């Protein structure tokens, strides 16, 4: 017969209300007649209630891993196992989902079956870094659960000082704004660095995130060390008839106040005939007007990505957003994807060799200065990396001319390349 | 004997290929979508260049799901949709269907089973939350519980699109902030420097590592009743909590001292304005499970001030930028104190060095 | 007969060109038959040419002052007096002009006559801090020149670690945008602190500047420690007929792109009938629309000033702009002006007591933090002082409730005061 | 005997009362002006609420004037205007007259005497400049000469209103920058750390004071051939020149090493955007008196790029904000180098943390 349930007066209150209740789910598991996890979940509920009563957490870390890997498991041992013995081990397996988080119901059912056999029956879809979190395995079962998941085609994600699980937006799969193949980029990059993920040996965590356009639906700029954001170089595509339809629908005043006046670079101008001029040279690809007029406007056709490096959260020096390091990189041909991979490699190598222990790459850049970072990763300085040039006059400039020459040389080379190309075209 | 069998080597398969699991229409029109609109809250309608159309129904989940809930969602997908779903970056589930006719019955079924349909467009989507007491080793509060408590109160705003623009709420159960930035962020705020449990230090802590972790060098080695321990210079300590993960005896959490703070105006998108960090507006709120009513009050006050006063397309932070912070504190009746003045590196950039004044 | 002139091949080139030439002026003085300054100016030209040739300066400082004052003179002794003996002493008297730099020709002629007798005949109108600079007196003549200027009603300005000469814009005298009486404010403040100006005893220089509106025609926010900027609290004045006239003149598209879309807070909205809505609650008084439509728009009627503190130039910690310390202060009645004076006194006292040697008040605020400064000068914290509240979570908050109470108490008091006022009005 | 007479005590009269010297119409309508417009470059027309009108003619001067020039201006004011003038905050002179009829003859006279009429509205007004070799004790170049050389080249732009908005140019003859911020600023930029003249130190310098003046603590006490002196850590030194005024032996200027830098986008007004600092665009320009041709070239390039490309009312910095820095460096053909990346306190705020890119 079922194990006696702990009193959970506080948690019970979280079963009320219209939103789906995780407590109800936990209880279902705790009372699952004859299931291996029922006892564990009963005590887990007990410990959680105890945390709610005492407003204190009772887990401590440790080391648990699967054969052949160093990371991917978040070990949890209870500090109140005396009271709640069956949940004394409650480890989480971080597992990478299909890129873009697409699932056939078959796949989901397989996950459930495996986790019912070897785990707690509790699965989080998904963690903030994009992992499927299989939460609640005993030390002994971790390997079993992994083996079966791995057989189905799943691999562990990242934890500790390692490459972390990545996320890519739905993008190409179901979004007209998408400027590159997110699935391909996501899988190409991560699968190229699996060793860094499975065998933590970096100074600290390193995250990639992939958004198909500047709307950044996976929060890449704030929340990843290496953000890949889709964009375009040519003119956006405009269907003036649809523009007129839109103006007709919302009215001129609304159009002016909500679209025209909202362009960050005043690149939009409403004509008296209700068509709209777009100053594409000064459009910064913010997406606003395109977002508002999905039928009338779309990104241009010469597409690629902008790469920002150094985003992270609050620890140690405070929140950082990524800084533009590569203003534009095409991402269509195999060579393009190789280029991206090579660059990612360069950055990770730099990070591995130069970051202090427990330092994120953004902190490293902060410490050594952007120009040293650029030199180290072999990227030429570009005005798109800054909001504006220096306002401080504290600067030693006796090598000004050499530095200026570098710029002029690069410009000349670009010009030459352009000419060559155009001649070849003739 | 089984003891002898040698352990299985992992197949380092990496990120799983999504195409075998992707809805056929999404696979067919991969990279070829033309435009989209929304039929109603929770329903997206995407049209491909080729003319194909797909309807997506989005529903909220508790994220932390038991296998039964997941199987129930699969049953729904098999019967009312087309055996394919996806999850969003905010742990909502999406069902794709190839005809508009399927939308209504699907929604009806989802709602019947208790899954709210919404989270699209100008709604309040699911709160992105973190582990907390359920699983983390350094939490100041809970994650899933706080999210559930709040979403119960924001149910209407999830299922309706009546906000000026999307609203993204996040919670973080310690000051590390796994929850990320948000239009509204509810984060643990340590109220005072860590109390050191000296008995533990000696055994569990690698002292030089802990000392190195402190951003303001407030931690010094010290001998405490004969044992090597650490001490914290309270004048210097900025209560960041960085010393706690590597050294649990650095007890920064207290059942009563750990408070909650509310931040607003975080933004990830590049639409109109550049991405921004959220800003502190309220702190010192009690950590009051299971429903954190004091927090919910403040969140709703801010949310409804935004709903009533902001213009279409303005995100929370953009709205406040326009109306000005004085007006924000007036509309929400929250206090503005010296603690709102930033004093971390680069704080000068946050000072108003202009005659632009909001009266 | 006139003293032999030095060769000035380089300076001579500055006599060409359409712009008035100071060199021609210097030469006129150098060749002024029988004038006391002719010899001095001849050698001054010689030294200046020498500087042009060698690209090196040849002045050094020293100490020269007039009886009763410690400052106001910039002493210059030549390092090349052997070559150019008569300009070996070439001191500048910094003299305060009439507020707003208004002159009757009589006054200007008196200045010339005095300076012809005792000085070099060279006068700069005006220095960047707003002084009349009588440039080029011998140590012996400094006192004589000052005595005569002082008799006419002129007083010395500031130099060294002292209160400096101030500037106020033309404002009330000839500008429709002016929101307060700049002349009165300028004279009230400076004349109240003359001791700080004439007897340098502050840690470092301290400058006031007065602009009648946010156009800030005297660069107060960047270039003064204490900037007083005119503004208004109520609605701006709008003449819709003139708005229509303007739109008729420039066209809708121009109006939208150059006025509506230029409002920093999108507070302007063009109506379909060519009138314009102004969202006064969100207007930040930037002045743009008023500047463009001088006939149609004017500042409101409930006028006063915003005070910013801490502006300065590049030395030591880099350029600083002033920070808003007093968002609004009425400046009409005698009491209002007393209030301003009292506040200025508080700030100067704080500066005198707390700034390090050679530290500007902006640097002091930077060093001790804004909230400590506010406490020291008895100003309550206000959201208008910041672009936005803190983004950093590094903060000790165990006194949050007390701090919050202060705010609520103030609000209650304000409300009470308002009610009392309105009842009194009944 | 005169020796015995006791020296005269100053009348501490302070700021002179302007009203006795103010044009009668300005005095009469003090604080009562209604609107203004401009008849032509250099001419302002102000109308008072009471209906009074005043015309102002603005002319350029050399600022550093000999008494003859000043008297000439007085003669003109007496004969062609109304015995009252004022000087602007950029050392232009303004003649006020009470009838439009007086404007033309006044202008004619001024031009005949070589005073350019202009500086109003969207023109390039007089360069605000400083002392330099003429009078300062720490200059790297000259002030008046540089201003004269440049204004000769900008004469047309002073006398015409063909710029998108006003252009304010400043020069500073050392890195202290008395000249202030500008739409375009031409400032001395020290190229390398100070060379110390050890023989002088001992006598003239108060060494602790000098050491205290250095923002990066690069100056240390040192014994140099037996005498107490100072030394500079060149790795640390940021070439700011702060040590030079208090200690002339800290020779930071060199006839060849002292260079000129060009900064753009400084703004004092609060119109539209908040006030801004100017930004470095070019450095390493030779200090080449008497006409600094290399500097003039760059200034004109920037000025004409602005003139051709900016929109009405856009100030230099606002224009660049809109078109983006990449375009600015493209249009002006100036180099963008690692030196353009800020590295002083708060530099992070100058980094582009967004997907806003100018292509
Ligand atoms: C599970 C998860 C929260 C969740 O419930 O979703 C989580 C949980 C933890 N995070 Fe996190 N972080 C999680 C996403 C994030 C994110 C969001 C993101 O990746 O987009 C961030 C902000 C972005 C970033 O990387 O900065 C984040 C920033 C941190 C930090 C601060 C790092 C920093 O440099 O500021 C720490 C502290 C550390 O690493 O020492 C941390 C540490 C932790 C630890 C390992 C606490 C610890 O040090 O022991 C937590 C383990 C909880 C547990 O028992 O499972 N977690 N953490 C998320 C990972 C799930 C997944 O793999 O999908
Ligand atoms: C499904 C999802 C991507 C995914 O791979 O899972 C997604 C999907 C879409 N996003 Fe998003 N966004 C998604 C997370 C985000 C996030 C990240 C987040 O919420 O954590 C952001 C950044 C939010 C922020 O700035 O903090 C985000 C910022 C946007 C924006 C920018 C809105 C703005 O004005 O700032 C748009 C543009 C728009 O709404 O038209 C957008 C637009 C869209 C569109 C309309 C794109 C398209 O044409 O299909 C998609 C439907 C939006 C809707 O809900 O109506 N999406 N979108 C994510 C759904 C999350 C959810 O369940 O609520
Ligand atoms: C004469 C003048 C330039 C001019 O030709 O117009 C000038 C000249 C000098 N300034 Fe200045 N400053 C002059 C206006 C300014 C301004 C502009 C302003 O006041 O609006 C500034 C920028 C604003 C500010 O106050 O920061 C200015 C910022 C400085 C500084 C830097 C202060 C700082 O904290 O960054 C110094 C250096 C110092 O004070 O140690 C300085 C120092 C000097 C010294 C005294 C150099 C020295 O330390 O010996 C110069 C004396 C030159 C001479 O021989 O006469 N001067 N100085 C201006 C004063 C004339 C007058 O009284 O009207
Ligand atoms: C006379 C003077 C004040 C004084 O007390 O001497 C003055 C007078 C006027 N200014 Fe000014 N400004 C004067 C220096 C300034 C300065 C300071 C400076 O140049 O050093 C600024 C700040 C410049 C900056 O931002 O760096 C200044 C920024 C403005 C603005 C803001 C323009 C903008 O869009 O940013 C206006 C508004 C406008 O032009 O309509 C303005 C407007 C005016 C008006 C139209 C005010 C009025 O209604 O009468 C006056 C005639 C302007 C004209 O020249 O057409 N005034 N004005 C100064 C003449 C200087 C000169 O000779 O060139
Ligand atoms: S980031 Fe852009 S491409 Fe990706 S889903 Fe969001 S809107 Fe679509
Ligand atoms: S995408 Fe953004 S920047 Fe570009 S035109 Fe549209 S609104 Fe302006
Ligand atoms: S926010 Fe803190 S407590 Fe919550 S999961 Fe992340 S690390 Fe753990
Ligand atoms: S809380 Fe932060 S600041 Fe305080 S001691 Fe720990 S690490 Fe240092
Ligand atoms: S600052 Fe304002 S009031 Fe003063 S002159 Fe300029 S525009 Fe007029
Ligand atoms: S003054 Fe400035 S802020 Fe106010 S409405 Fe006009 S343009 Fe907008
Ligand atoms: S800028 Fe430097 S050199 Fe020029 S006057 Fe000012 S202090 Fe002297
Ligand atoms: S130049 Fe500046 S940084 Fe260098 S030694 Fe002198 S004061 Fe220090």
PDB file of C-alpha atoms in Angstrom, chain B residues 157-256:
ATOM      1  CA  UNK B 157      -3.490  38.710 -18.759  1.00  0.00           C
ATOM      2  CA  UNK B 158      -2.012  35.473 -20.109  1.00  0.00           C
ATOM      3  CA  UNK B 159      -5.233  34.550 -21.865  1.00  0.00           C
ATOM      4  CA  UNK B 160      -5.898  38.036 -23.220  1.00  0.00           C
ATOM      5  CA  UNK B 161      -3.839  40.404 -25.325  1.00  0.00           C
ATOM      6  CA  UNK B 162      -4.644  43.691 -23.647  1.00  0.00           C
ATOM      7  CA  UNK B 163      -1.193  44.962 -22.799  1.00  0.00           C
ATOM      8  CA  UNK B 164       0.525  47.705 -24.819  1.00  0.00           C
ATOM      9  CA  UNK B 165       3.177  45.176 -25.827  1.00  0.00           C
ATOM     10  CA  UNK B 166       4.319  41.772 -24.618  1.00  0.00           C
ATOM     11  CA  UNK B 167       5.211  41.596 -20.926  1.00  0.00           C
ATOM     12  CA  UNK B 168       7.982  39.264 -19.841  1.00  0.00           C
ATOM     13  CA  UNK B 169       8.207  38.521 -16.147  1.00  0.00           C
ATOM     14  CA  UNK B 170      11.074  36.644 -14.568  1.00  0.00           C
ATOM     15  CA  UNK B 171      11.806  35.439 -11.071  1.00  0.00           C
ATOM     16  CA  UNK B 172      15.147  34.507  -9.566  1.00  0.00           C
ATOM     17  CA  UNK B 173      15.438  32.673  -6.308  1.00  0.00           C
ATOM     18  CA  UNK B 174      18.829  34.076  -5.390  1.00  0.00           C
ATOM     19  CA  UNK B 175      20.845  37.118  -6.367  1.00  0.00           C
ATOM     20  CA  UNK B 176      22.695  35.186  -9.047  1.00  0.00           C
ATOM     21  CA  UNK B 177      19.593  35.703 -11.126  1.00  0.00           C
ATOM     22  CA  UNK B 178      19.293  32.661 -13.377  1.00  0.00           C
ATOM     23  CA  UNK B 179      15.946  34.134 -14.327  1.00  0.00           C
ATOM     24  CA  UNK B 180      17.401  36.824 -16.484  1.00  0.00           C
ATOM     25  CA  UNK B 181      16.199  40.335 -17.211  1.00  0.00           C
ATOM     26  CA  UNK B 182      12.520  41.135 -17.412  1.00  0.00           C
ATOM     27  CA  UNK B 183       9.932  43.795 -18.052  1.00  0.00           C
ATOM     28  CA  UNK B 184       9.268  42.922 -14.454  1.00  0.00           C
ATOM     29  CA  UNK B 185      11.752  40.840 -12.507  1.00  0.00           C
ATOM     30  CA  UNK B 186      11.190  39.481  -9.031  1.00  0.00           C
ATOM     31  CA  UNK B 187      14.520  38.652  -7.492  1.00  0.00           C
ATOM     32  CA  UNK B 188      15.838  37.647  -4.138  1.00  0.00           C
ATOM     33  CA  UNK B 189      17.706  40.568  -2.578  1.00  0.00           C
ATOM     34  CA  UNK B 190      20.031  39.773   0.308  1.00  0.00           C
ATOM     35  CA  UNK B 191      19.484  42.443   2.920  1.00  0.00           C
ATOM     36  CA  UNK B 192      22.746  42.132   4.847  1.00  0.00           C
ATOM     37  CA  UNK B 193      26.266  40.740   4.694  1.00  0.00           C
ATOM     38  CA  UNK B 194      26.783  37.013   5.204  1.00  0.00           C
ATOM     39  CA  UNK B 195      26.976  35.665   8.713  1.00  0.00           C
ATOM     40  CA  UNK B 196      29.839  33.233   8.867  1.00  0.00           C
ATOM     41  CA  UNK B 197      29.376  29.780  10.345  1.00  0.00           C
ATOM     42  CA  UNK B 198      32.934  29.440  11.563  1.00  0.00           C
ATOM     43  CA  UNK B 199      32.654  25.807  12.608  1.00  0.00           C
ATOM     44  CA  UNK B 200      32.010  24.756   9.055  1.00  0.00           C
ATOM     45  CA  UNK B 201      34.531  26.942   7.219  1.00  0.00           C
ATOM     46  CA  UNK B 202      37.583  24.959   8.148  1.00  0.00           C
ATOM     47  CA  UNK B 203      36.230  21.707   6.769  1.00  0.00           C
ATOM     48  CA  UNK B 204      34.251  22.714   3.686  1.00  0.00           C
ATOM     49  CA  UNK B 205      35.784  25.887   2.290  1.00  0.00           C
ATOM     50  CA  UNK B 206      38.731  26.491   0.095  1.00  0.00           C
ATOM     51  CA  UNK B 207      39.432  29.831   1.687  1.00  0.00           C
ATOM     52  CA  UNK B 208      41.654  31.476  -0.945  1.00  0.00           C
ATOM     53  CA  UNK B 209      39.017  30.667  -3.595  1.00  0.00           C
ATOM     54  CA  UNK B 210      36.282  32.317  -1.553  1.00  0.00           C
ATOM     55  CA  UNK B 211      38.406  35.364  -0.889  1.00  0.00           C
ATOM     56  CA  UNK B 212      39.075  35.633  -4.617  1.00  0.00           C
ATOM     57  CA  UNK B 213      35.370  35.475  -5.417  1.00  0.00           C
ATOM     58  CA  UNK B 214      34.524  38.710  -3.594  1.00  0.00           C
ATOM     59  CA  UNK B 215      34.191  41.640  -6.004  1.00  0.00           C
ATOM     60  CA  UNK B 216      35.136  44.222  -3.409  1.00  0.00           C
ATOM     61  CA  UNK B 217      37.757  42.322  -1.438  1.00  0.00           C
ATOM     62  CA  UNK B 218      35.656  42.372   1.706  1.00  0.00           C
ATOM     63  CA  UNK B 219      36.696  38.907   2.823  1.00  0.00           C
ATOM     64  CA  UNK B 220      39.867  38.409   4.832  1.00  0.00           C
ATOM     65  CA  UNK B 221      41.448  35.329   6.395  1.00  0.00           C
ATOM     66  CA  UNK B 222      41.098  35.323  10.162  1.00  0.00           C
ATOM     67  CA  UNK B 223      41.693  33.067  13.113  1.00  0.00           C
ATOM     68  CA  UNK B 224      38.477  32.450  15.018  1.00  0.00           C
ATOM     69  CA  UNK B 225      38.801  30.732  18.356  1.00  0.00           C
ATOM     70  CA  UNK B 226      42.020  29.146  17.289  1.00  0.00           C
ATOM     71  CA  UNK B 227      40.743  27.848  13.953  1.00  0.00           C
ATOM     72  CA  UNK B 228      41.594  29.385  10.585  1.00  0.00           C
ATOM     73  CA  UNK B 229      38.453  31.021   9.290  1.00  0.00           C
ATOM     74  CA  UNK B 230      37.333  34.117   7.388  1.00  0.00           C
ATOM     75  CA  UNK B 231      35.888  37.471   8.303  1.00  0.00           C
ATOM     76  CA  UNK B 232      33.778  39.925   6.314  1.00  0.00           C
ATOM     77  CA  UNK B 233      34.353  43.660   6.365  1.00  0.00           C
ATOM     78  CA  UNK B 234      30.754  44.840   6.612  1.00  0.00           C
ATOM     79  CA  UNK B 235      31.672  48.366   5.552  1.00  0.00           C
ATOM     80  CA  UNK B 236      32.887  47.047   2.227  1.00  0.00           C
ATOM     81  CA  UNK B 237      30.450  44.202   1.646  1.00  0.00           C
ATOM     82  CA  UNK B 238      27.879  44.927  -1.047  1.00  0.00           C
ATOM     83  CA  UNK B 239      25.751  41.892  -0.191  1.00  0.00           C
ATOM     84  CA  UNK B 240      26.167  40.320  -3.617  1.00  0.00           C
ATOM     85  CA  UNK B 241      26.267  36.737  -2.430  1.00  0.00           C
ATOM     86  CA  UNK B 242      29.122  35.679  -4.679  1.00  0.00           C
ATOM     87  CA  UNK B 243      30.900  34.083  -1.746  1.00  0.00           C
ATOM     88  CA  UNK B 244      28.001  31.832  -0.878  1.00  0.00           C
ATOM     89  CA  UNK B 245      28.015  29.205  -3.656  1.00  0.00           C
ATOM     90  CA  UNK B 246      31.674  28.321  -3.210  1.00  0.00           C
ATOM     91  CA  UNK B 247      31.355  28.538   0.591  1.00  0.00           C
ATOM     92  CA  UNK B 248      28.003  27.587   2.147  1.00  0.00           C
ATOM     93  CA  UNK B 249      29.136  28.712   5.611  1.00  0.00           C
ATOM     94  CA  UNK B 250      28.949  32.267   4.256  1.00  0.00           C
ATOM     95  CA  UNK B 251      25.338  32.333   5.332  1.00  0.00           C
ATOM     96  CA  UNK B 252      23.808  35.192   3.386  1.00  0.00           C
ATOM     97  CA  UNK B 253      20.272  33.838   3.497  1.00  0.00           C
ATOM     98  CA  UNK B 254      18.109  34.094   6.565  1.00  0.00           C
ATOM     99  CA  UNK B 255      14.465  33.063   6.843  1.00  0.00           C
ATOM    100  CA  UNK B 256      13.663  36.674   7.756  1.00  0.00           C
TER     101      UNK B 256
END
